[in-house]
Amino acid sequence: MEGNLVIVESPAKARTIQKFLGDDFVVKSSRGHIRDLKDKSLSVDLEHGFAPEYIVPADKKQIVADLKKAAKGATVWLASDEDREGEAISWHLAETLGLDPSNTRRIVFHEITRDAILNAIRNPRTIDMGLVYAQQARRVLDRLVGFELSPVLWRRIQRGLSAGRVQSVALRLIVDKEKEIMAFNSESSYKVEGLFLLGGTEAKGQYDSRFNNIDDARAFLDSLKGALFKVCNVEKKDGSRNPSAPFTTSTLQQEAAKKLHFPVGTTMKIAQSLYERGIITYMRTDSTNLSSLALGTARKYIIETYGEQYSHSRQYRTNSKGAQEAHEAIRPTYIDKTEIEGTEQEKKLYSLIWKRTVASQMESAKLRNTTVSIAAEDGAETDASGKKGNGRFVVQGSEIVFDGFLRLYNYSDDDDQEGLILPGVKTGDEAVATRIEAQCKYSQPPYRYSEGTLVKKLEELGIGRPSTYAPTITTLTTGRGYVVKGDKEGRKVEVTNLVLKGNRISESRKNETIGAEKGKLLPQEIGMIVTDFLTSSFSDILDYDFTARVEKDFDTIAEGGMQWNDVIGSFYGPFHKKVEDTLGNREYSRVERELGIDPSDGKKVVAKFGQYGPYVQKGEGENRQFASLSKEQLIENITLEEALNLFRLPRTVGSLDGIDVTVLKGRYGAYMKYGDKNISLPKGADPLTIDLETCIGLIREDNSRKTGPLLEFSDADISVLAGKYGPYIKHAGSNYKIPRGTDASTLTLDDCRRIISESSPTQGRKYRKYGGKS
């Protein structure tokens, strides 16, 4: 081929760039890396400087052959992404295709627009070997850690397990948080709130002390019978609220998880698609900087839309450890493009990016915060210790003096509530108490990590890089079963609350829930076991500071300050010796906890970890019984009562058409068995109490569910099917999720191919249980 060949990473990017370059250029895709280490061998030469032994995988041989043919006689422009991974891809292409340096150009751009592409063509450079070596160091180090630690886990715990330099540290964070929650002792106290009329406005004030028990709370309310309340202090303070910085990879992942409830992996897939379509700038960045062009365009838009008083141009700096600020923040390529075409998910993520970018260049909001203190006129109330005192009810209010960026990106966007506006209140004003309530509240344990908060913690500690967070979380939650994403129902405790209205105190009872959470990362027993073992045997690998220091070493390698194989060598010697010592110890790491005695038959109940996961055992010998723990139960904190309930399953509820309906509980939740069918029970259904009528309804619903394809493209081996959890795509024996908000009935063949190319096959659920005798 004569002329110009541009090689990019993805077909979508190739199509977008081809439109800008015209007929003088041919744009082709390498579809990511074309070389890598072998899958089932170390592929690192330990005797010769840790040289990696790269191969072209079978599924990339045809791509390499096509690119070699296209590169013959052409000027080749290597246009992979402008990060370490992208630089490595360009280097692998140059090496594998045997490119002549005199006819090879490396080009980079932060956004896929005509101006950016043409500017890159005008300003080519050579391959940055510092970036290549930094990527190679990461790849080799991760291979050494994973390849040598995994056999240790197989021998000491269970076959099929894996460990990783970043993966295992992320898992430790989740496990440590769970242990912190287990050790937490929830204590009750009484919080007192009053509803007051202040100048015709109803305001809620919180008493500034808590009471230890119901008797003290009752005595306090009793002392307030017939009391007159006055405003004893008014404090007004002007303040401001500044807009947040434009998005980095990490903050985009966090915000999309918080506001759009997107998993981190979904956010990155959508952002990748938007980038390759030329809609946003590059989505892997640590920088909060905006280009002068973006600043100018944002300023123009803000002035024209809201007025000059709303414009405030500013740059931000990131405070995260190890941030690399060579790139620009994630922003729309065209600020004046307020909406885009695409899926609902793409539209939502784009709107989030657009609002954050424009708001960052708007004036700060001006607020007036008001704190009003209210006390009984004669100070007759008792304090938290039961003595006479001068405690106060405090009412917090605020007033927006100038909305600034809140005009676009308001409080509700940040899950805050605008405070109560209390103009005109002054000291000495009467406050009429309409209701005073003493509520029993339990202190809540620490919150578990969600995907978003885990990303935030990893970034704070300098562990990994934003581009690694999504695959790390995916490995933990789907790869090895170390973690599941789910809900915790919490523990319900009946409490008694008191209400003073007029001169009468009334009581009410309700359930207070302790520790309920939704959508959090829950460690499974195997994740706890692996973490405990690695922490005790390989403390360096699991040390947060060590992992962050390694990231700094990679940065230094990229800057040319260290030799990549020297960094590997200083780590590998002590690490390998520790692996050999540990492998020499053939003791199996057992986990076992005695729970107590079943009062009905006097048999001992023990929680254990076995071949198929955690379970409880009752009794000894050939008559012993087994039951699997559910995914929200752990050996470390399961109670005897919870364990005994597990032995009540499987439970035969009744029969339908002569076939038994049996309820069971597996690792993935409660389900019922009817003939050869396994049917999941609805969320919240109790397998110990569910009745036959409800089960029959679920069976009939399952029978009536539509089967067969909604759409079928036979020539392409692609079908759209109606599944239990919604429509999905089936191709070549694998299933693929259809993005939420997509109307499956309108999908075309091209739509299906795009979804398949941009996603990974889903994993089917398996029910595995203990039952009966061994």
PDB file of N, CA, C and O in Angstrom, residues 495-558:
ATOM      1  N   VAL A 495     -38.166  -0.237  69.419  1.00  0.00           N
ATOM      2  CA  VAL A 495     -37.847   0.875  70.320  1.00  0.00           C
ATOM      3  C   VAL A 495     -39.146   1.577  70.717  1.00  0.00           C
ATOM      4  O   VAL A 495     -40.183   1.440  70.057  1.00  0.00           O
ATOM      5  N   THR A 496     -39.069   2.333  71.792  1.00  0.00           N
ATOM      6  CA  THR A 496     -40.203   3.136  72.252  1.00  0.00           C
ATOM      7  C   THR A 496     -39.843   4.607  72.126  1.00  0.00           C
ATOM      8  O   THR A 496     -38.808   5.052  72.658  1.00  0.00           O
ATOM      9  N   ASN A 497     -40.666   5.362  71.417  1.00  0.00           N
ATOM     10  CA  ASN A 497     -40.474   6.799  71.253  1.00  0.00           C
ATOM     11  C   ASN A 497     -41.516   7.554  72.064  1.00  0.00           C
ATOM     12  O   ASN A 497     -42.611   7.036  72.342  1.00  0.00           O
ATOM     13  N   LEU A 498     -41.181   8.779  72.442  1.00  0.00           N
ATOM     14  CA  LEU A 498     -42.060   9.621  73.260  1.00  0.00           C
ATOM     15  C   LEU A 498     -42.388  10.906  72.514  1.00  0.00           C
ATOM     16  O   LEU A 498     -41.514  11.466  71.828  1.00  0.00           O
ATOM     17  N   VAL A 499     -43.623  11.385  72.646  1.00  0.00           N
ATOM     18  CA  VAL A 499     -44.040  12.639  72.029  1.00  0.00           C
ATOM     19  C   VAL A 499     -44.758  13.497  73.058  1.00  0.00           C
ATOM     20  O   VAL A 499     -45.686  13.032  73.735  1.00  0.00           O
ATOM     21  N   LEU A 500     -44.293  14.762  73.160  1.00  0.00           N
ATOM     22  CA  LEU A 500     -44.972  15.741  74.008  1.00  0.00           C
ATOM     23  C   LEU A 500     -45.775  16.667  73.106  1.00  0.00           C
ATOM     24  O   LEU A 500     -45.214  17.363  72.258  1.00  0.00           O
ATOM     25  N   LYS A 501     -47.079  16.658  73.304  1.00  0.00           N
ATOM     26  CA  LYS A 501     -47.960  17.527  72.537  1.00  0.00           C
ATOM     27  C   LYS A 501     -48.956  18.131  73.511  1.00  0.00           C
ATOM     28  O   LYS A 501     -49.682  17.391  74.203  1.00  0.00           O
ATOM     29  N   GLY A 502     -48.948  19.467  73.579  1.00  0.00           N
ATOM     30  CA  GLY A 502     -49.719  20.103  74.640  1.00  0.00           C
ATOM     31  C   GLY A 502     -49.064  19.784  75.974  1.00  0.00           C
ATOM     32  O   GLY A 502     -47.872  19.998  76.162  1.00  0.00           O
ATOM     33  N   ASN A 503     -49.810  19.219  76.888  1.00  0.00           N
ATOM     34  CA  ASN A 503     -49.238  18.812  78.176  1.00  0.00           C
ATOM     35  C   ASN A 503     -49.289  17.301  78.356  1.00  0.00           C
ATOM     36  O   ASN A 503     -49.229  16.805  79.483  1.00  0.00           O
ATOM     37  N   ARG A 504     -49.398  16.581  77.228  1.00  0.00           N
ATOM     38  CA  ARG A 504     -49.545  15.131  77.315  1.00  0.00           C
ATOM     39  C   ARG A 504     -48.381  14.427  76.614  1.00  0.00           C
ATOM     40  O   ARG A 504     -48.021  14.788  75.499  1.00  0.00           O
ATOM     41  N   ILE A 505     -47.819  13.445  77.308  1.00  0.00           N
ATOM     42  CA  ILE A 505     -46.745  12.632  76.723  1.00  0.00           C
ATOM     43  C   ILE A 505     -47.331  11.291  76.288  1.00  0.00           C
ATOM     44  O   ILE A 505     -47.949  10.586  77.101  1.00  0.00           O
ATOM     45  N   SER A 506     -47.163  10.957  75.047  1.00  0.00           N
ATOM     46  CA  SER A 506     -47.649   9.672  74.531  1.00  0.00           C
ATOM     47  C   SER A 506     -46.467   8.817  74.089  1.00  0.00           C
ATOM     48  O   SER A 506     -45.379   9.331  73.809  1.00  0.00           O
ATOM     49  N   GLU A 507     -46.719   7.508  74.038  1.00  0.00           N
ATOM     50  CA  GLU A 507     -45.681   6.559  73.622  1.00  0.00           C
ATOM     51  C   GLU A 507     -46.064   5.915  72.292  1.00  0.00           C
ATOM     52  O   GLU A 507     -47.254   5.738  72.001  1.00  0.00           O
ATOM     53  N   SER A 508     -45.050   5.557  71.507  1.00  0.00           N
ATOM     54  CA  SER A 508     -45.281   4.782  70.280  1.00  0.00           C
ATOM     55  C   SER A 508     -44.114   3.819  70.104  1.00  0.00           C
ATOM     56  O   SER A 508     -42.987   4.106  70.522  1.00  0.00           O
ATOM     57  N   ARG A 509     -44.430   2.676  69.524  1.00  0.00           N
ATOM     58  CA  ARG A 509     -43.382   1.688  69.289  1.00  0.00           C
ATOM     59  C   ARG A 509     -43.147   1.531  67.794  1.00  0.00           C
ATOM     60  O   ARG A 509     -44.084   1.565  67.006  1.00  0.00           O
ATOM     61  N   LYS A 510     -41.900   1.352  67.437  1.00  0.00           N
ATOM     62  CA  LYS A 510     -41.545   1.134  66.032  1.00  0.00           C
ATOM     63  C   LYS A 510     -40.255   0.322  65.984  1.00  0.00           C
ATOM     64  O   LYS A 510     -39.582   0.136  67.007  1.00  0.00           O
ATOM     65  N   ASN A 511     -39.932  -0.132  64.795  1.00  0.00           N
ATOM     66  CA  ASN A 511     -38.678  -0.877  64.602  1.00  0.00           C
ATOM     67  C   ASN A 511     -37.593   0.058  64.110  1.00  0.00           C
ATOM     68  O   ASN A 511     -37.762   0.764  63.115  1.00  0.00           O
ATOM     69  N   GLU A 512     -36.503   0.070  64.820  1.00  0.00           N
ATOM     70  CA  GLU A 512     -35.316   0.808  64.396  1.00  0.00           C
ATOM     71  C   GLU A 512     -34.385  -0.185  63.707  1.00  0.00           C
ATOM     72  O   GLU A 512     -34.121  -1.279  64.225  1.00  0.00           O
ATOM     73  N   THR A 513     -33.906   0.162  62.513  1.00  0.00           N
ATOM     74  CA  THR A 513     -33.037  -0.739  61.749  1.00  0.00           C
ATOM     75  C   THR A 513     -31.585  -0.312  61.895  1.00  0.00           C
ATOM     76  O   THR A 513     -31.243   0.865  61.716  1.00  0.00           O
ATOM     77  N   ILE A 514     -30.742  -1.277  62.222  1.00  0.00           N
ATOM     78  CA  ILE A 514     -29.313  -1.006  62.416  1.00  0.00           C
ATOM     79  C   ILE A 514     -28.527  -1.682  61.296  1.00  0.00           C
ATOM     80  O   ILE A 514     -28.638  -2.894  61.085  1.00  0.00           O
ATOM     81  N   GLY A 515     -27.742  -0.903  60.557  1.00  0.00           N
ATOM     82  CA  GLY A 515     -26.809  -1.465  59.579  1.00  0.00           C
ATOM     83  C   GLY A 515     -27.411  -1.858  58.243  1.00  0.00           C
ATOM     84  O   GLY A 515     -26.801  -2.640  57.513  1.00  0.00           O
ATOM     85  N   ALA A 516     -28.587  -1.322  57.871  1.00  0.00           N
ATOM     86  CA  ALA A 516     -29.167  -1.639  56.556  1.00  0.00           C
ATOM     87  C   ALA A 516     -28.461  -0.822  55.483  1.00  0.00           C
ATOM     88  O   ALA A 516     -28.243   0.379  55.642  1.00  0.00           O
ATOM     89  N   GLU A 517     -28.088  -1.473  54.380  1.00  0.00           N
ATOM     90  CA  GLU A 517     -27.411  -0.793  53.275  1.00  0.00           C
ATOM     91  C   GLU A 517     -27.842  -1.407  51.951  1.00  0.00           C
ATOM     92  O   GLU A 517     -28.230  -2.576  51.891  1.00  0.00           O
ATOM     93  N   LYS A 518     -27.742  -0.609  50.890  1.00  0.00           N
ATOM     94  CA  LYS A 518     -28.106  -1.088  49.560  1.00  0.00           C
ATOM     95  C   LYS A 518     -26.954  -0.877  48.584  1.00  0.00           C
ATOM     96  O   LYS A 518     -26.248   0.125  48.629  1.00  0.00           O
ATOM     97  N   GLY A 519     -26.805  -1.866  47.697  1.00  0.00           N
ATOM     98  CA  GLY A 519     -25.833  -1.742  46.614  1.00  0.00           C
ATOM     99  C   GLY A 519     -24.389  -1.636  47.069  1.00  0.00           C
ATOM    100  O   GLY A 519     -23.603  -0.911  46.465  1.00  0.00           O
ATOM    101  N   LYS A 520     -24.032  -2.353  48.111  1.00  0.00           N
ATOM    102  CA  LYS A 520     -22.673  -2.270  48.656  1.00  0.00           C
ATOM    103  C   LYS A 520     -21.866  -3.516  48.289  1.00  0.00           C
ATOM    104  O   LYS A 520     -22.417  -4.548  47.882  1.00  0.00           O
ATOM    105  N   LEU A 521     -20.546  -3.420  48.448  1.00  0.00           N
ATOM    106  CA  LEU A 521     -19.642  -4.533  48.160  1.00  0.00           C
ATOM    107  C   LEU A 521     -19.490  -5.370  49.420  1.00  0.00           C
ATOM    108  O   LEU A 521     -18.937  -4.903  50.426  1.00  0.00           O
ATOM    109  N   LEU A 522     -19.990  -6.605  49.356  1.00  0.00           N
ATOM    110  CA  LEU A 522     -20.018  -7.486  50.517  1.00  0.00           C
ATOM    111  C   LEU A 522     -18.984  -8.592  50.344  1.00  0.00           C
ATOM    112  O   LEU A 522     -19.056  -9.373  49.392  1.00  0.00           O
ATOM    113  N   PRO A 523     -18.009  -8.699  51.244  1.00  0.00           N
ATOM    114  CA  PRO A 523     -17.013  -9.765  51.106  1.00  0.00           C
ATOM    115  C   PRO A 523     -17.644 -11.124  51.366  1.00  0.00           C
ATOM    116  O   PRO A 523     -18.491 -11.279  52.247  1.00  0.00           O
ATOM    117  N   GLN A 524     -17.253 -12.105  50.573  1.00  0.00           N
ATOM    118  CA  GLN A 524     -17.696 -13.470  50.792  1.00  0.00           C
ATOM    119  C   GLN A 524     -16.653 -14.203  51.630  1.00  0.00           C
ATOM    120  O   GLN A 524     -15.518 -13.738  51.798  1.00  0.00           O
ATOM    121  N   GLU A 525     -17.040 -15.367  52.132  1.00  0.00           N
ATOM    122  CA  GLU A 525     -16.147 -16.091  53.034  1.00  0.00           C
ATOM    123  C   GLU A 525     -14.790 -16.341  52.401  1.00  0.00           C
ATOM    124  O   GLU A 525     -13.748 -16.165  53.034  1.00  0.00           O
ATOM    125  N   ILE A 526     -14.776 -16.730  51.131  1.00  0.00           N
ATOM    126  CA  ILE A 526     -13.499 -17.038  50.481  1.00  0.00           C
ATOM    127  C   ILE A 526     -12.633 -15.782  50.371  1.00  0.00           C
ATOM    128  O   ILE A 526     -11.412 -15.834  50.486  1.00  0.00           O
ATOM    129  N   GLY A 527     -13.281 -14.619  50.187  1.00  0.00           N
ATOM    130  CA  GLY A 527     -12.531 -13.363  50.151  1.00  0.00           C
ATOM    131  C   GLY A 527     -11.915 -13.041  51.496  1.00  0.00           C
ATOM    132  O   GLY A 527     -10.779 -12.547  51.590  1.00  0.00           O
ATOM    133  N   MET A 528     -12.643 -13.340  52.580  1.00  0.00           N
ATOM    134  CA  MET A 528     -12.120 -13.121  53.933  1.00  0.00           C
ATOM    135  C   MET A 528     -10.925 -14.043  54.198  1.00  0.00           C
ATOM    136  O   MET A 528      -9.890 -13.617  54.727  1.00  0.00           O
ATOM    137  N   ILE A 529     -11.082 -15.307  53.798  1.00  0.00           N
ATOM    138  CA  ILE A 529     -10.023 -16.291  54.048  1.00  0.00           C
ATOM    139  C   ILE A 529      -8.755 -15.926  53.278  1.00  0.00           C
ATOM    140  O   ILE A 529      -7.641 -15.951  53.828  1.00  0.00           O
ATOM    141  N   VAL A 530      -8.911 -15.597  52.002  1.00  0.00           N
ATOM    142  CA  VAL A 530      -7.752 -15.248  51.173  1.00  0.00           C
ATOM    143  C   VAL A 530      -7.052 -14.006  51.734  1.00  0.00           C
ATOM    144  O   VAL A 530      -5.819 -13.957  51.815  1.00  0.00           O
ATOM    145  N   THR A 531      -7.830 -13.005  52.131  1.00  0.00           N
ATOM    146  CA  THR A 531      -7.234 -11.781  52.671  1.00  0.00           C
ATOM    147  C   THR A 531      -6.478 -12.052  53.963  1.00  0.00           C
ATOM    148  O   THR A 531      -5.352 -11.566  54.156  1.00  0.00           O
ATOM    149  N   ASP A 532      -7.082 -12.814  54.867  1.00  0.00           N
ATOM    150  CA  ASP A 532      -6.408 -13.125  56.132  1.00  0.00           C
ATOM    151  C   ASP A 532      -5.099 -13.871  55.880  1.00  0.00           C
ATOM    152  O   ASP A 532      -4.070 -13.592  56.517  1.00  0.00           O
ATOM    153  N   PHE A 533      -5.138 -14.817  54.935  1.00  0.00           N
ATOM    154  CA  PHE A 533      -3.935 -15.589  54.644  1.00  0.00           C
ATOM    155  C   PHE A 533      -2.841 -14.706  54.043  1.00  0.00           C
ATOM    156  O   PHE A 533      -1.681 -14.745  54.476  1.00  0.00           O
ATOM    157  N   LEU A 534      -3.196 -13.913  53.047  1.00  0.00           N
ATOM    158  CA  LEU A 534      -2.195 -13.065  52.391  1.00  0.00           C
ATOM    159  C   LEU A 534      -1.658 -11.998  53.340  1.00  0.00           C
ATOM    160  O   LEU A 534      -0.476 -11.656  53.294  1.00  0.00           O
ATOM    161  N   THR A 535      -2.521 -11.460  54.201  1.00  0.00           N
ATOM    162  CA  THR A 535      -2.068 -10.427  55.136  1.00  0.00           C
ATOM    163  C   THR A 535      -1.047 -10.996  56.118  1.00  0.00           C
ATOM    164  O   THR A 535      -0.069 -10.336  56.475  1.00  0.00           O
ATOM    165  N   SER A 536      -1.263 -12.238  56.543  1.00  0.00           N
ATOM    166  CA  SER A 536      -0.320 -12.836  57.502  1.00  0.00           C
ATOM    167  C   SER A 536       0.947 -13.353  56.830  1.00  0.00           C
ATOM    168  O   SER A 536       2.032 -13.291  57.408  1.00  0.00           O
ATOM    169  N   SER A 537       0.822 -13.836  55.583  1.00  0.00           N
ATOM    170  CA  SER A 537       1.972 -14.467  54.925  1.00  0.00           C
ATOM    171  C   SER A 537       2.724 -13.548  53.975  1.00  0.00           C
ATOM    172  O   SER A 537       3.915 -13.734  53.744  1.00  0.00           O
ATOM    173  N   PHE A 538       2.039 -12.575  53.396  1.00  0.00           N
ATOM    174  CA  PHE A 538       2.661 -11.659  52.422  1.00  0.00           C
ATOM    175  C   PHE A 538       2.245 -10.231  52.750  1.00  0.00           C
ATOM    176  O   PHE A 538       1.564  -9.563  51.978  1.00  0.00           O
ATOM    177  N   SER A 539       2.682  -9.785  53.922  1.00  0.00           N
ATOM    178  CA  SER A 539       2.247  -8.486  54.427  1.00  0.00           C
ATOM    179  C   SER A 539       2.646  -7.336  53.501  1.00  0.00           C
ATOM    180  O   SER A 539       1.915  -6.344  53.387  1.00  0.00           O
ATOM    181  N   ASP A 540       3.799  -7.440  52.828  1.00  0.00           N
ATOM    182  CA  ASP A 540       4.231  -6.364  51.928  1.00  0.00           C
ATOM    183  C   ASP A 540       3.254  -6.178  50.778  1.00  0.00           C
ATOM    184  O   ASP A 540       2.887  -5.052  50.429  1.00  0.00           O
ATOM    185  N   ILE A 541       2.838  -7.281  50.170  1.00  0.00           N
ATOM    186  CA  ILE A 541       1.939  -7.199  49.018  1.00  0.00           C
ATOM    187  C   ILE A 541       0.614  -6.561  49.411  1.00  0.00           C
ATOM    188  O   ILE A 541       0.007  -5.824  48.642  1.00  0.00           O
ATOM    189  N   LEU A 542       0.154  -6.841  50.632  1.00  0.00           N
ATOM    190  CA  LEU A 542      -1.140  -6.329  51.091  1.00  0.00           C
ATOM    191  C   LEU A 542      -1.014  -4.984  51.801  1.00  0.00           C
ATOM    192  O   LEU A 542      -2.023  -4.432  52.247  1.00  0.00           O
ATOM    193  N   ASP A 543       0.197  -4.443  51.891  1.00  0.00           N
ATOM    194  CA  ASP A 543       0.405  -3.164  52.573  1.00  0.00           C
ATOM    195  C   ASP A 543      -0.009  -2.016  51.658  1.00  0.00           C
ATOM    196  O   ASP A 543       0.434  -1.929  50.513  1.00  0.00           O
ATOM    197  N   TYR A 544      -0.860  -1.124  52.168  1.00  0.00           N
ATOM    198  CA  TYR A 544      -1.365  -0.027  51.339  1.00  0.00           C
ATOM    199  C   TYR A 544      -0.241   0.898  50.877  1.00  0.00           C
ATOM    200  O   TYR A 544      -0.205   1.324  49.721  1.00  0.00           O
ATOM    201  N   ASP A 545       0.679   1.227  51.782  1.00  0.00           N
ATOM    202  CA  ASP A 545       1.767   2.138  51.420  1.00  0.00           C
ATOM    203  C   ASP A 545       2.698   1.510  50.393  1.00  0.00           C
ATOM    204  O   ASP A 545       3.186   2.192  49.482  1.00  0.00           O
ATOM    205  N   PHE A 546       2.960   0.201  50.534  1.00  0.00           N
ATOM    206  CA  PHE A 546       3.827  -0.470  49.562  1.00  0.00           C
ATOM    207  C   PHE A 546       3.228  -0.382  48.159  1.00  0.00           C
ATOM    208  O   PHE A 546       3.911  -0.056  47.189  1.00  0.00           O
ATOM    209  N   THR A 547       1.931  -0.655  48.050  1.00  0.00           N
ATOM    210  CA  THR A 547       1.287  -0.630  46.739  1.00  0.00           C
ATOM    211  C   THR A 547       1.339   0.762  46.143  1.00  0.00           C
ATOM    212  O   THR A 547       1.541   0.927  44.932  1.00  0.00           O
ATOM    213  N   ALA A 548       1.164   1.801  46.976  1.00  0.00           N
ATOM    214  CA  ALA A 548       1.245   3.179  46.485  1.00  0.00           C
ATOM    215  C   ALA A 548       2.665   3.522  46.053  1.00  0.00           C
ATOM    216  O   ALA A 548       2.873   4.224  45.048  1.00  0.00           O
ATOM    217  N   ARG A 549       3.681   3.014  46.796  1.00  0.00           N
ATOM    218  CA  ARG A 549       5.077   3.288  46.432  1.00  0.00           C
ATOM    219  C   ARG A 549       5.421   2.683  45.068  1.00  0.00           C
ATOM    220  O   ARG A 549       6.176   3.271  44.288  1.00  0.00           O
ATOM    221  N   VAL A 550       4.877   1.512  44.789  1.00  0.00           N
ATOM    222  CA  VAL A 550       5.117   0.880  43.490  1.00  0.00           C
ATOM    223  C   VAL A 550       4.582   1.777  42.373  1.00  0.00           C
ATOM    224  O   VAL A 550       5.221   1.938  41.329  1.00  0.00           O
ATOM    225  N   GLU A 551       3.400   2.383  42.577  1.00  0.00           N
ATOM    226  CA  GLU A 551       2.843   3.283  41.569  1.00  0.00           C
ATOM    227  C   GLU A 551       3.776   4.470  41.327  1.00  0.00           C
ATOM    228  O   GLU A 551       3.955   4.919  40.190  1.00  0.00           O
ATOM    229  N   LYS A 552       4.385   4.978  42.405  1.00  0.00           N
ATOM    230  CA  LYS A 552       5.332   6.086  42.256  1.00  0.00           C
ATOM    231  C   LYS A 552       6.566   5.640  41.463  1.00  0.00           C
ATOM    232  O   LYS A 552       7.123   6.403  40.672  1.00  0.00           O
ATOM    233  N   ASP A 553       7.001   4.401  41.694  1.00  0.00           N
ATOM    234  CA  ASP A 553       8.131   3.875  40.924  1.00  0.00           C
ATOM    235  C   ASP A 553       7.799   3.818  39.437  1.00  0.00           C
ATOM    236  O   ASP A 553       8.636   4.143  38.585  1.00  0.00           O
ATOM    237  N   PHE A 554       6.571   3.419  39.122  1.00  0.00           N
ATOM    238  CA  PHE A 554       6.158   3.395  37.706  1.00  0.00           C
ATOM    239  C   PHE A 554       6.209   4.807  37.111  1.00  0.00           C
ATOM    240  O   PHE A 554       6.607   4.998  35.960  1.00  0.00           O
ATOM    241  N   ASP A 555       5.788   5.800  37.906  1.00  0.00           N
ATOM    242  CA  ASP A 555       5.846   7.187  37.436  1.00  0.00           C
ATOM    243  C   ASP A 555       7.291   7.599  37.160  1.00  0.00           C
ATOM    244  O   ASP A 555       7.581   8.261  36.157  1.00  0.00           O
ATOM    245  N   THR A 556       8.193   7.210  38.062  1.00  0.00           N
ATOM    246  CA  THR A 556       9.608   7.566  37.892  1.00  0.00           C
ATOM    247  C   THR A 556      10.186   6.885  36.653  1.00  0.00           C
ATOM    248  O   THR A 556      10.980   7.482  35.918  1.00  0.00           O
ATOM    249  N   ILE A 557       9.812   5.626  36.417  1.00  0.00           N
ATOM    250  CA  ILE A 557      10.244   4.929  35.203  1.00  0.00           C
ATOM    251  C   ILE A 557       9.768   5.684  33.967  1.00  0.00           C
ATOM    252  O   ILE A 557      10.519   5.894  33.004  1.00  0.00           O
ATOM    253  N   ALA A 558       8.517   6.128  33.970  1.00  0.00           N
ATOM    254  CA  ALA A 558       7.958   6.859  32.828  1.00  0.00           C
ATOM    255  C   ALA A 558       8.720   8.142  32.561  1.00  0.00           C
ATOM    256  O   ALA A 558       8.875   8.566  31.395  1.00  0.00           O
TER     257      ALA A 558
END
